[in-house]
Amino acid sequence: MKNRSILYHRSRILANLAAACAFAGAVFLAAGGSARAAAADEVIPAGIYVGPVDVSGCTAKGAREKVAEFVKEAGTRTITLHAQEGETQTVTPGELGLSWRNPEVVDEAFSYGHRGNVVKRYKELKDLEHHTRTLGLQVALDEKKVDAYLEENAERYEQEAVDYELHRVNGEFVITDGCTGTQLDQEGTRRKILNTVSDGWDFDDAEIELVIEVQEPVGSKEQLESVKDVLGTFTTSYKSSSGARSANVENGCRLASDVTLYPGDEFSVLQHITPFTEENGYKLAASYLQGQVVDSFGGGICQVSTTLYNAVLLSELEVTERHCHSMIVSYVSPSSDAAIAESANTDFRFVNNTDTPIYIEGHTENKTMTFTIYGKETRDPGHKVRYESETLEKIEPEGENIIADGSQPAGSITIQSAHLGYKAQLWKIVEEDGKEVSREVINKSNYKLVPRTATVGTATDDPAVADRINQAIASGSIDQCKAVADAVRAGGELPEVAMPQPAPEEAPPAPENPPAEAPAEENAGEEG
């Protein structure tokens, strides 16, 4: 038995060698023709696949064409993108730039039975008689096209979260529910789409869940139900204001009102009430600009920020930005104001530093404006806070300022009253059960002095009028300028101008060292 088994194996080896030799002889005989012609006729052996594509019997060129046609056809498949709540969108791989990434695989397929030594080629061909050989087909999408597609369609899946809010209707609080927001995670979705196609795709229709980020609304009904108490309220009057200024005050108050602030939220007056344009409800009215009173859209708007500032102080909220006016205002005491200027980005800001939401309500009635801040009162019932303005220095302007304006006709004159200069500070005084427990300065303010100022028109063709106007301007007297301007407009006799007499020279006073003071804050923009 042992000898018989050895003889059997030897016979198998000899048979395989004989077959290999016969195969080699066939190859040798075929080599007798043109090598170039033989290569052109050679085909991929039976049983070779590139991905799901059978390339048996194909030349290398034919195999490439066949696989390329398959990839092109795969580009028409449907990729269904699923968002939340059943929303879907479809796109084809072709629209996303599907391409064949490893065309060199055809060379690998062609090499079976054609390359290597005789024994290797024979063995490869014999193996294919029993088992097929599948080579990987690699495809991918164009990343730039995927990015462009997501960018173009991202808005479909984006919904801004709406926070829970408070409103006041007929003196009662009304809560509006919030809702969740959604946003497409473009990078996460991009990776998911690319990987679906490049990693194990079966070249059939595909389903992909989009990566959607859910944004929860801020607040809750329970939080807002705690807002019941008045934390601080303040009122100012604008009874002496013109119709245009009154309209600006009322419009700004409306825009800064009906606001819910959650703990840590910061409120910006400029953000809520700008732009100062006619389209946004503002009119031309007087405002401060570099020491002058000029007309601008939104003139008077600083009374809104000032009234709100005082309500914030009484509520003991955290003030993060506040500026005084360049010149003193009449509707609050010095250092109790809060100027804003859109052109200079001068703002009034504060933060809700409490542990619960607050609500800002502003309203106007009978030319008075009131801001009230509601929240949950946590201060002790015996806790009281008040503020006192202290004037540190009052500076009287000296002389008068006359500006000749050649763009205005002779006879025109505008006069601006003098503004006193002030240095002031504001004290915060806290009482507990009727006893003062603390007193601190919370701001210091410098207001520039501006002398009585007149702008006098000088444009005229009459030499006598021009001479008399120039004399009046040279006199330094606004009253004399006004007298000449009145006569020019009336067409009457021009009054004589009394020129000032030079003062006798005096010895200069000994120099004094001025006290160290912070310079007055300059606001380059227009202040309401």
Short mmCIF file of C-alpha atoms in Angstrom, two decimals:
data_model
loop_
_atom_site.label_atom_id
_atom_site.label_comp_id
_atom_site.label_asym_id
_atom_site.label_seq_id
_atom_site.Cartn_x
_atom_site.Cartn_y
_atom_site.Cartn_z
CA MET A 1 0.00 0.00 0.00
CA LYS A 2 2.75 2.45 0.86
CA ASN A 3 4.58 1.82 -2.43
CA ARG A 4 1.31 2.21 -4.35
CA SER A 5 0.64 5.65 -2.73
CA ILE A 6 4.14 6.87 -3.57
CA LEU A 7 3.70 5.76 -7.16
CA TYR A 8 0.35 7.63 -7.34
CA HIS A 9 1.81 10.98 -6.15
CA ARG A 10 4.72 10.64 -8.50
CA SER A 11 2.37 10.08 -11.39
CA ARG A 12 0.38 13.24 -10.45
CA ILE A 13 3.53 15.33 -10.32
CA LEU A 14 4.65 13.99 -13.69
CA ALA A 15 1.22 14.71 -15.15
CA ASN A 16 1.28 18.33 -13.92
CA LEU A 17 4.78 18.80 -15.25
CA ALA A 18 3.72 17.38 -18.58
CA ALA A 19 0.74 19.78 -18.69
CA ALA A 20 2.97 22.71 -17.77
CA CYS A 21 5.43 21.70 -20.49
CA ALA A 22 2.63 21.41 -22.98
CA PHE A 23 1.40 24.89 -21.91
CA ALA A 24 4.93 26.23 -22.28
CA GLY A 25 5.22 24.66 -25.72
CA ALA A 26 2.00 26.32 -26.78
CA VAL A 27 3.24 29.64 -25.53
CA PHE A 28 6.55 29.12 -27.35
CA LEU A 29 4.77 28.31 -30.60
CA ALA A 30 2.52 31.33 -30.25
CA ALA A 31 5.58 33.46 -29.76
CA GLY A 32 6.55 32.64 -33.32
CA GLY A 33 4.17 35.34 -34.56
CA SER A 34 4.49 39.06 -34.07
CA ALA A 35 4.80 39.93 -30.38
CA ARG A 36 2.77 43.10 -30.93
CA ALA A 37 -0.04 41.19 -32.68
CA ALA A 38 -0.12 38.57 -29.91
CA ALA A 39 -0.45 41.24 -27.20
CA ALA A 40 -3.34 42.85 -29.05
CA ASP A 41 -5.17 39.53 -29.17
CA GLU A 42 -4.61 38.59 -25.55
CA VAL A 43 -7.69 38.71 -23.31
CA ILE A 44 -8.41 38.52 -19.64
CA PRO A 45 -9.00 34.90 -18.59
CA ALA A 46 -12.46 33.68 -17.67
CA GLY A 47 -13.51 34.14 -14.06
CA ILE A 48 -12.00 37.63 -13.44
CA TYR A 49 -14.22 40.40 -12.04
CA VAL A 50 -13.55 44.05 -11.25
CA GLY A 51 -16.04 44.71 -8.50
CA PRO A 52 -19.32 43.32 -9.83
CA VAL A 53 -18.18 43.69 -13.48
CA ASP A 54 -17.25 40.45 -15.32
CA VAL A 55 -14.26 41.30 -17.51
CA SER A 56 -13.69 37.69 -18.72
CA GLY A 57 -12.61 37.57 -22.35
CA CYS A 58 -12.04 41.34 -22.54
CA THR A 59 -8.92 42.95 -23.80
CA ALA A 60 -7.37 45.47 -21.43
CA LYS A 61 -8.95 48.30 -23.39
CA GLY A 62 -12.31 46.58 -23.53
CA ALA A 63 -12.22 45.92 -19.79
CA ARG A 64 -11.54 49.59 -19.07
CA GLU A 65 -14.45 50.64 -21.24
CA LYS A 66 -16.75 48.09 -19.63
CA VAL A 67 -15.89 49.16 -16.06
CA ALA A 68 -16.11 52.85 -16.94
CA GLU A 69 -19.56 52.32 -18.41
CA PHE A 70 -20.63 50.52 -15.23
CA VAL A 71 -19.41 53.42 -13.05
CA LYS A 72 -21.22 55.88 -15.29
CA GLU A 73 -24.42 53.86 -14.91
CA ALA A 74 -23.89 53.69 -11.12
CA GLY A 75 -23.82 57.48 -11.16
CA THR A 76 -27.53 57.49 -11.99
CA ARG A 77 -28.49 55.68 -8.79
CA THR A 78 -30.47 57.59 -6.18
CA ILE A 79 -29.06 58.71 -2.84
CA THR A 80 -31.90 59.63 -0.51
CA LEU A 81 -30.95 62.03 2.27
CA HIS A 82 -33.17 61.83 5.35
CA ALA A 83 -33.65 64.73 7.76
CA GLN A 84 -35.88 64.95 10.81
CA GLU A 85 -39.65 64.60 10.70
CA GLY A 86 -39.64 62.56 7.48
CA GLU A 87 -38.17 65.26 5.26
CA THR A 88 -36.13 63.79 2.40
CA GLN A 89 -34.07 65.00 -0.51
CA THR A 90 -32.55 63.02 -3.37
CA VAL A 91 -29.35 63.39 -5.36
CA THR A 92 -27.42 61.09 -7.70
CA PRO A 93 -23.78 60.07 -7.26
CA GLY A 94 -23.15 61.51 -10.70
CA GLU A 95 -24.32 64.93 -9.55
CA LEU A 96 -21.80 64.67 -6.72
CA GLY A 97 -18.92 63.90 -9.11
CA LEU A 98 -18.73 60.07 -8.93
CA SER A 99 -15.48 58.81 -10.48
CA TRP A 100 -13.48 55.59 -10.87
CA ARG A 101 -10.36 55.92 -8.76
CA ASN A 102 -8.32 52.73 -9.55
CA PRO A 103 -8.30 52.09 -13.31
CA GLU A 104 -4.93 50.33 -12.86
CA VAL A 105 -6.89 47.35 -11.53
CA VAL A 106 -7.46 46.32 -15.16
CA ASP A 107 -3.71 45.73 -15.53
CA GLU A 108 -3.88 43.45 -12.49
CA ALA A 109 -6.79 41.55 -14.02
CA PHE A 110 -4.96 41.21 -17.33
CA SER A 111 -1.83 39.89 -15.63
CA TYR A 112 -3.58 36.62 -14.64
CA GLY A 113 -2.21 33.89 -16.88
CA HIS A 114 -0.10 36.35 -18.87
CA ARG A 115 2.77 37.31 -16.63
CA GLY A 116 5.31 35.45 -14.56
CA ASN A 117 6.99 32.09 -15.21
CA VAL A 118 5.29 29.19 -16.86
CA VAL A 119 4.38 27.38 -13.67
CA LYS A 120 2.88 30.54 -12.11
CA ARG A 121 0.72 31.28 -15.14
CA TYR A 122 -0.44 27.69 -15.40
CA LYS A 123 -1.41 27.57 -11.72
CA GLU A 124 -3.37 30.87 -11.98
CA LEU A 125 -5.35 29.57 -14.94
CA LYS A 126 -6.10 26.26 -13.26
CA ASP A 127 -7.28 28.07 -10.13
CA LEU A 128 -9.70 30.16 -12.20
CA GLU A 129 -11.32 26.94 -13.45
CA HIS A 130 -12.57 26.32 -9.91
CA HIS A 131 -12.81 29.79 -8.30
CA THR A 132 -13.55 33.25 -9.70
CA ARG A 133 -11.26 36.14 -8.83
CA THR A 134 -12.79 39.50 -7.81
CA LEU A 135 -10.63 42.60 -7.75
CA GLY A 136 -11.66 45.73 -5.90
CA LEU A 137 -13.45 48.54 -7.76
CA GLN A 138 -12.73 51.85 -6.03
CA VAL A 139 -15.00 54.83 -6.60
CA ALA A 140 -15.31 58.18 -4.83
CA LEU A 141 -17.24 61.43 -4.94
CA ASP A 142 -15.80 64.86 -5.69
CA GLU A 143 -15.37 66.52 -2.27
CA LYS A 144 -15.78 70.03 -3.72
CA LYS A 145 -19.08 69.07 -5.36
CA VAL A 146 -20.32 67.51 -2.13
CA ASP A 147 -19.38 70.68 -0.22
CA ALA A 148 -21.12 72.88 -2.80
CA TYR A 149 -24.26 70.73 -2.68
CA LEU A 150 -24.46 70.88 1.12
CA GLU A 151 -23.78 74.61 1.17
CA GLU A 152 -26.54 75.20 -1.36
CA ASN A 153 -29.08 73.09 0.51
CA ALA A 154 -28.09 73.70 4.14
CA GLU A 155 -30.74 76.37 4.58
CA ARG A 156 -33.48 73.77 4.05
CA TYR A 157 -32.52 72.12 7.31
CA GLU A 158 -31.82 75.22 9.39
CA GLN A 159 -34.38 76.59 11.75
CA GLU A 160 -33.40 79.05 14.43
CA ALA A 161 -34.37 78.13 17.95
CA VAL A 162 -36.98 80.42 19.47
CA ASP A 163 -36.51 81.15 23.15
CA TYR A 164 -39.33 81.28 25.67
CA GLU A 165 -40.31 84.94 26.03
CA LEU A 166 -42.38 87.24 28.19
CA HIS A 167 -44.72 89.95 26.96
CA ARG A 168 -47.02 92.40 28.68
CA VAL A 169 -50.55 92.61 27.33
CA ASN A 170 -53.03 94.94 29.04
CA GLY A 171 -50.90 94.98 32.17
CA GLU A 172 -50.62 91.19 32.40
CA PHE A 173 -47.69 88.91 31.61
CA VAL A 174 -48.10 86.49 28.70
CA ILE A 175 -45.60 83.70 28.05
CA THR A 176 -44.82 82.60 24.50
CA ASP A 177 -43.46 79.07 24.17
CA GLY A 178 -40.07 78.42 22.65
CA CYS A 179 -39.26 75.84 20.01
CA THR A 180 -36.19 73.83 19.13
CA GLY A 181 -33.95 74.82 16.27
CA THR A 182 -32.03 72.68 13.82
CA GLN A 183 -28.82 73.16 11.91
CA LEU A 184 -27.13 70.93 9.37
CA ASP A 185 -23.75 69.65 10.52
CA GLN A 186 -22.12 70.10 7.14
CA GLU A 187 -18.79 68.53 8.04
CA GLY A 188 -20.39 65.48 9.67
CA THR A 189 -22.82 65.03 6.78
CA ARG A 190 -20.01 65.50 4.26
CA ARG A 191 -17.96 62.70 5.79
CA LYS A 192 -21.01 60.44 5.93
CA ILE A 193 -21.85 60.90 2.24
CA LEU A 194 -18.24 60.44 1.11
CA ASN A 195 -17.76 57.31 3.22
CA THR A 196 -21.04 55.74 2.09
CA VAL A 197 -19.84 55.73 -1.51
CA SER A 198 -16.14 55.02 -0.99
CA ASP A 199 -16.48 52.32 1.69
CA GLY A 200 -18.40 49.20 0.67
CA TRP A 201 -21.11 50.72 -1.54
CA ASP A 202 -23.04 48.02 -3.42
CA PHE A 203 -23.62 50.38 -6.39
CA ASP A 204 -27.35 50.39 -5.75
CA ASP A 205 -29.65 53.11 -4.39
CA ALA A 206 -28.52 54.35 -0.97
CA GLU A 207 -30.16 55.86 2.12
CA ILE A 208 -28.23 58.34 4.30
CA GLU A 209 -29.32 60.02 7.53
CA LEU A 210 -28.19 63.64 7.59
CA VAL A 211 -26.27 64.81 10.63
CA ILE A 212 -28.58 67.43 12.18
CA GLU A 213 -27.69 69.44 15.27
CA VAL A 214 -30.63 70.23 17.53
CA GLN A 215 -30.60 73.57 19.35
CA GLU A 216 -32.74 73.73 22.45
CA PRO A 217 -34.59 76.99 23.23
CA VAL A 218 -33.42 79.09 26.14
CA GLY A 219 -35.68 79.25 29.16
CA SER A 220 -38.88 77.57 30.19
CA LYS A 221 -42.39 78.42 31.20
CA GLU A 222 -41.52 77.67 34.82
CA GLN A 223 -38.63 80.16 34.78
CA LEU A 224 -40.68 82.96 33.29
CA GLU A 225 -43.55 82.42 35.70
CA SER A 226 -41.21 83.64 38.46
CA VAL A 227 -41.00 87.13 36.91
CA LYS A 228 -43.55 89.12 38.91
CA ASP A 229 -41.75 91.82 40.91
CA VAL A 230 -40.69 95.36 40.01
CA LEU A 231 -36.93 95.55 40.51
CA GLY A 232 -36.58 99.17 39.42
CA THR A 233 -38.53 101.89 37.58
CA PHE A 234 -37.65 105.42 36.43
CA THR A 235 -39.49 108.22 34.62
CA THR A 236 -38.32 111.31 32.71
CA SER A 237 -40.30 114.10 31.04
CA TYR A 238 -39.96 115.46 27.50
CA LYS A 239 -42.82 117.96 27.70
CA SER A 240 -40.68 120.80 26.30
CA SER A 241 -39.50 118.74 23.30
CA SER A 242 -40.42 119.51 19.70
CA GLY A 243 -42.68 117.20 17.77
CA ALA A 244 -39.73 115.59 15.97
CA ARG A 245 -37.75 115.00 19.17
CA SER A 246 -40.85 113.61 20.91
CA ALA A 247 -41.36 111.19 18.02
CA ASN A 248 -37.76 109.98 18.34
CA VAL A 249 -38.10 109.44 22.09
CA GLU A 250 -41.31 107.46 21.65
CA ASN A 251 -39.91 105.38 18.78
CA GLY A 252 -36.71 104.55 20.66
CA CYS A 253 -38.62 103.66 23.81
CA ARG A 254 -40.78 101.24 21.82
CA LEU A 255 -37.74 99.58 20.21
CA ALA A 256 -35.94 99.13 23.55
CA SER A 257 -39.02 97.68 25.24
CA ASP A 258 -40.63 94.23 25.50
CA VAL A 259 -37.33 92.40 26.00
CA THR A 260 -36.67 89.24 28.01
CA LEU A 261 -33.15 88.80 29.38
CA TYR A 262 -32.02 85.49 30.86
CA PRO A 263 -29.29 85.25 33.52
CA GLY A 264 -25.98 86.31 32.00
CA ASP A 265 -27.56 87.97 28.94
CA GLU A 266 -26.25 91.41 27.99
CA PHE A 267 -28.51 94.17 26.68
CA SER A 268 -27.20 96.72 24.16
CA VAL A 269 -29.28 99.84 23.56
CA LEU A 270 -27.68 100.48 20.16
CA GLN A 271 -28.38 96.93 19.04
CA HIS A 272 -32.07 97.30 19.76
CA ILE A 273 -32.85 100.82 18.54
CA THR A 274 -30.53 101.47 15.57
CA PRO A 275 -30.21 102.37 12.75
CA PHE A 276 -31.10 106.03 13.21
CA THR A 277 -32.83 106.39 9.87
CA GLU A 278 -36.12 107.65 8.57
CA GLU A 279 -36.97 104.08 7.51
CA ASN A 280 -36.58 102.97 11.13
CA GLY A 281 -39.04 105.59 12.34
CA TYR A 282 -36.70 108.46 13.26
CA LYS A 283 -36.94 112.17 12.45
CA LEU A 284 -34.48 115.06 12.29
CA ALA A 285 -34.10 116.72 15.69
CA ALA A 286 -31.46 118.45 17.78
CA SER A 287 -28.46 116.46 19.05
CA TYR A 288 -24.93 117.13 20.31
CA LEU A 289 -21.98 116.91 17.93
CA GLN A 290 -18.51 118.03 19.00
CA GLY A 291 -19.77 120.79 21.25
CA GLN A 292 -22.46 122.02 18.87
CA VAL A 293 -26.20 121.45 18.63
CA VAL A 294 -27.04 120.01 15.22
CA ASP A 295 -30.03 118.32 13.64
CA SER A 296 -29.70 114.58 13.04
CA PHE A 297 -31.98 111.58 12.65
CA GLY A 298 -32.76 110.27 16.12
CA GLY A 299 -32.04 113.54 17.94
CA GLY A 300 -33.17 113.15 21.56
CA ILE A 301 -32.62 109.39 21.63
CA CYS A 302 -30.18 109.64 24.56
CA GLN A 303 -33.15 110.34 26.82
CA VAL A 304 -34.21 106.74 26.15
CA SER A 305 -30.85 105.28 27.18
CA THR A 306 -30.67 107.64 30.17
CA THR A 307 -34.11 106.69 31.49
CA LEU A 308 -33.30 103.00 31.11
CA TYR A 309 -29.91 103.57 32.81
CA ASN A 310 -31.60 104.87 35.95
CA ALA A 311 -34.05 101.95 36.02
CA VAL A 312 -31.07 99.58 35.72
CA LEU A 313 -29.31 101.31 38.63
CA LEU A 314 -32.36 100.95 40.85
CA SER A 315 -32.59 97.27 39.88
CA GLU A 316 -28.91 96.89 40.82
CA LEU A 317 -28.04 95.17 37.56
CA GLU A 318 -24.45 95.14 36.29
CA VAL A 319 -23.62 98.08 34.00
CA THR A 320 -20.94 97.09 31.47
CA GLU A 321 -20.78 100.27 29.37
CA ARG A 322 -21.92 103.82 30.09
CA HIS A 323 -20.82 107.24 28.83
CA CYS A 324 -21.78 110.74 29.89
CA HIS A 325 -22.82 113.37 27.35
CA SER A 326 -20.25 115.78 26.01
CA MET A 327 -22.43 118.62 27.37
CA ILE A 328 -24.87 118.73 30.25
CA VAL A 329 -28.50 117.64 29.72
CA SER A 330 -31.55 118.99 31.50
CA TYR A 331 -33.76 115.94 32.02
CA VAL A 332 -31.59 114.28 34.73
CA SER A 333 -29.02 115.50 37.24
CA PRO A 334 -25.29 115.42 36.36
CA SER A 335 -23.75 111.93 36.21
CA SER A 336 -27.20 110.34 35.95
CA ASP A 337 -27.15 110.30 32.14
CA ALA A 338 -26.12 107.64 29.60
CA ALA A 339 -25.21 108.94 26.15
CA ILE A 340 -25.24 106.83 22.98
CA ALA A 341 -23.90 107.60 19.50
CA GLU A 342 -24.24 105.19 16.58
CA SER A 343 -21.45 106.79 14.50
CA ALA A 344 -18.94 106.48 17.37
CA ASN A 345 -20.30 103.13 18.63
CA THR A 346 -20.91 104.75 22.01
CA ASP A 347 -23.34 102.40 23.72
CA PHE A 348 -25.14 101.73 26.98
CA ARG A 349 -24.94 98.07 27.99
CA PHE A 350 -25.84 96.07 31.06
CA VAL A 351 -26.03 92.41 32.11
CA ASN A 352 -28.73 90.47 33.90
CA ASN A 353 -26.61 89.43 36.87
CA THR A 354 -29.53 87.86 38.74
CA ASP A 355 -30.34 84.15 38.89
CA THR A 356 -33.70 84.50 37.14
CA PRO A 357 -34.99 86.12 33.92
CA ILE A 358 -35.86 89.82 33.81
CA TYR A 359 -38.25 91.72 31.59
CA ILE A 360 -37.79 95.29 30.28
CA GLU A 361 -40.92 97.35 29.73
CA GLY A 362 -40.90 100.89 28.38
CA HIS A 363 -43.87 103.13 27.67
CA THR A 364 -44.64 106.75 26.96
CA GLU A 365 -47.70 108.74 27.96
CA ASN A 366 -48.42 112.48 28.11
CA LYS A 367 -44.82 113.25 27.12
CA THR A 368 -43.33 111.23 29.96
CA MET A 369 -41.29 108.08 29.48
CA THR A 370 -41.00 105.24 31.99
CA PHE A 371 -38.82 102.15 32.00
CA THR A 372 -39.65 99.35 34.43
CA ILE A 373 -37.57 96.22 34.98
CA TYR A 374 -39.40 93.16 36.29
CA GLY A 375 -37.87 90.03 37.80
CA LYS A 376 -37.88 87.91 40.92
CA GLU A 377 -37.10 90.04 43.96
CA THR A 378 -34.51 88.34 46.15
CA ARG A 379 -33.31 91.41 48.04
CA ASP A 380 -34.34 91.75 51.66
CA PRO A 381 -37.53 93.83 52.22
CA GLY A 382 -35.49 96.24 54.34
CA HIS A 383 -32.93 96.75 51.55
CA LYS A 384 -33.23 100.16 49.84
CA VAL A 385 -30.97 101.78 47.26
CA ARG A 386 -30.87 105.40 46.13
CA TYR A 387 -28.51 107.56 44.07
CA GLU A 388 -27.26 111.09 44.67
CA SER A 389 -25.62 113.37 42.15
CA GLU A 390 -22.76 115.51 43.43
CA THR A 391 -21.44 118.47 41.44
CA LEU A 392 -17.71 118.76 42.07
CA GLU A 393 -17.13 121.81 39.89
CA LYS A 394 -19.23 124.22 37.86
CA ILE A 395 -17.38 126.17 35.16
CA GLU A 396 -18.84 129.37 33.66
CA PRO A 397 -17.92 130.00 30.01
CA GLU A 398 -16.10 133.21 29.21
CA GLY A 399 -16.80 135.35 26.14
CA GLU A 400 -18.81 134.42 23.09
CA ASN A 401 -18.03 132.43 19.98
CA ILE A 402 -18.97 133.82 16.56
CA ILE A 403 -18.63 131.73 13.40
CA ALA A 404 -18.69 133.44 9.96
CA ASP A 405 -20.46 131.26 7.39
CA GLY A 406 -19.94 132.26 3.76
CA SER A 407 -22.38 129.63 2.57
CA GLN A 408 -25.29 131.43 4.28
CA PRO A 409 -26.79 134.73 3.08
CA ALA A 410 -26.18 137.96 4.97
CA GLY A 411 -28.97 138.49 7.48
CA SER A 412 -29.06 134.86 8.62
CA ILE A 413 -27.98 134.07 12.17
CA THR A 414 -28.42 131.07 14.47
CA ILE A 415 -27.64 131.37 18.15
CA GLN A 416 -26.83 128.54 20.53
CA SER A 417 -27.11 129.16 24.25
CA ALA A 418 -24.08 128.73 26.48
CA HIS A 419 -23.52 125.39 28.21
CA LEU A 420 -21.90 125.38 31.62
CA GLY A 421 -19.05 123.00 32.24
CA TYR A 422 -19.49 120.47 35.04
CA LYS A 423 -17.50 117.88 36.90
CA ALA A 424 -19.77 115.52 38.77
CA GLN A 425 -20.03 112.10 40.34
CA LEU A 426 -22.86 109.74 41.26
CA TRP A 427 -23.14 108.09 44.67
CA LYS A 428 -24.87 104.79 45.34
CA ILE A 429 -26.30 104.70 48.85
CA VAL A 430 -27.59 101.45 50.35
CA GLU A 431 -29.82 101.28 53.42
CA GLU A 432 -30.82 98.22 55.43
CA ASP A 433 -33.89 98.60 57.64
CA GLY A 434 -33.62 102.39 57.41
CA LYS A 435 -29.92 102.54 58.29
CA GLU A 436 -27.26 103.55 55.77
CA VAL A 437 -24.77 100.70 55.41
CA SER A 438 -22.74 101.72 52.37
CA ARG A 439 -21.98 104.67 50.12
CA GLU A 440 -19.83 104.45 46.99
CA VAL A 441 -19.13 106.48 43.84
CA ILE A 442 -20.24 104.53 40.79
CA ASN A 443 -19.27 107.00 38.05
CA LYS A 444 -17.52 110.29 37.41
CA SER A 445 -18.51 112.60 34.57
CA ASN A 446 -16.98 115.63 32.89
CA TYR A 447 -19.17 117.90 30.76
CA LYS A 448 -17.44 120.43 28.56
CA LEU A 449 -18.34 124.12 28.71
CA VAL A 450 -19.47 125.75 25.48
CA PRO A 451 -19.79 129.55 25.26
CA ARG A 452 -22.78 131.23 23.70
CA THR A 453 -22.27 130.68 20.00
CA ALA A 454 -23.64 132.33 16.86
CA THR A 455 -23.27 131.32 13.23
CA VAL A 456 -23.53 134.43 11.05
CA GLY A 457 -24.20 134.37 7.29
CA THR A 458 -21.85 136.65 5.31
CA ALA A 459 -22.72 135.99 1.64
CA THR A 460 -23.72 139.33 -0.01
CA ASP A 461 -22.91 141.49 -3.06
CA ASP A 462 -23.47 144.73 -1.11
CA PRO A 463 -20.09 146.09 0.10
CA ALA A 464 -21.72 148.20 2.83
CA VAL A 465 -23.59 145.20 4.24
CA ALA A 466 -20.49 143.03 4.06
CA ASP A 467 -18.43 145.69 5.86
CA ARG A 468 -20.98 146.15 8.63
CA ILE A 469 -21.36 142.38 9.17
CA ASN A 470 -17.61 141.94 9.37
CA GLN A 471 -17.45 144.77 11.92
CA ALA A 472 -20.11 143.09 14.03
CA ILE A 473 -18.23 139.78 13.89
CA ALA A 474 -14.98 141.52 14.82
CA SER A 475 -16.66 143.13 17.80
CA GLY A 476 -17.08 139.70 19.39
CA SER A 477 -20.65 140.57 20.39
CA ILE A 478 -23.42 138.22 19.38
CA ASP A 479 -25.99 140.88 20.24
CA GLN A 480 -24.41 143.33 17.76
CA CYS A 481 -24.28 140.59 15.11
CA LYS A 482 -27.97 139.92 15.70
CA ALA A 483 -28.82 143.63 15.42
CA VAL A 484 -27.03 143.91 12.06
CA ALA A 485 -28.57 140.65 10.79
CA ASP A 486 -32.06 141.82 11.79
CA ALA A 487 -31.52 145.15 9.92
CA VAL A 488 -30.27 143.36 6.80
CA ARG A 489 -33.33 141.10 6.71
CA ALA A 490 -35.66 144.07 7.29
CA GLY A 491 -33.91 146.16 4.66
CA GLY A 492 -33.54 149.03 7.14
CA GLU A 493 -30.69 151.28 8.16
CA LEU A 494 -27.66 149.36 9.38
CA PRO A 495 -26.82 150.06 13.04
CA GLU A 496 -23.44 151.29 14.10
CA VAL A 497 -21.12 148.74 15.68
CA ALA A 498 -19.28 149.58 18.89
CA MET A 499 -15.85 148.02 18.92
CA PRO A 500 -14.49 146.80 22.27
CA GLN A 501 -11.79 148.81 23.95
CA PRO A 502 -8.53 146.98 24.72
CA ALA A 503 -8.14 146.10 28.39
CA PRO A 504 -5.14 147.53 30.28
CA GLU A 505 -2.26 145.17 30.61
CA GLU A 506 -1.91 143.35 33.90
CA ALA A 507 0.91 141.37 35.34
CA PRO A 508 0.40 137.66 34.62
CA PRO A 509 -0.70 135.63 37.64
CA ALA A 510 1.67 133.17 39.21
CA PRO A 511 1.25 129.71 37.68
CA GLU A 512 -0.61 127.13 39.69
CA ASN A 513 -0.43 123.40 39.46
CA PRO A 514 -3.88 122.19 38.41
CA PRO A 515 -5.28 119.21 40.27
CA ALA A 516 -4.85 115.85 38.57
CA GLU A 517 -8.14 115.08 36.83
CA ALA A 518 -9.15 112.62 34.19
CA PRO A 519 -9.86 114.52 30.95
CA ALA A 520 -13.45 114.91 29.87
CA GLU A 521 -14.61 112.03 27.76
CA GLU A 522 -14.95 113.00 24.09
CA ASN A 523 -17.69 111.48 22.00
CA ALA A 524 -16.95 111.99 18.33
CA GLY A 525 -20.42 110.88 17.26
CA GLU A 526 -23.78 112.57 17.51
CA GLU A 527 -25.49 112.30 20.90
CA GLY A 528 -29.24 112.43 21.24
#
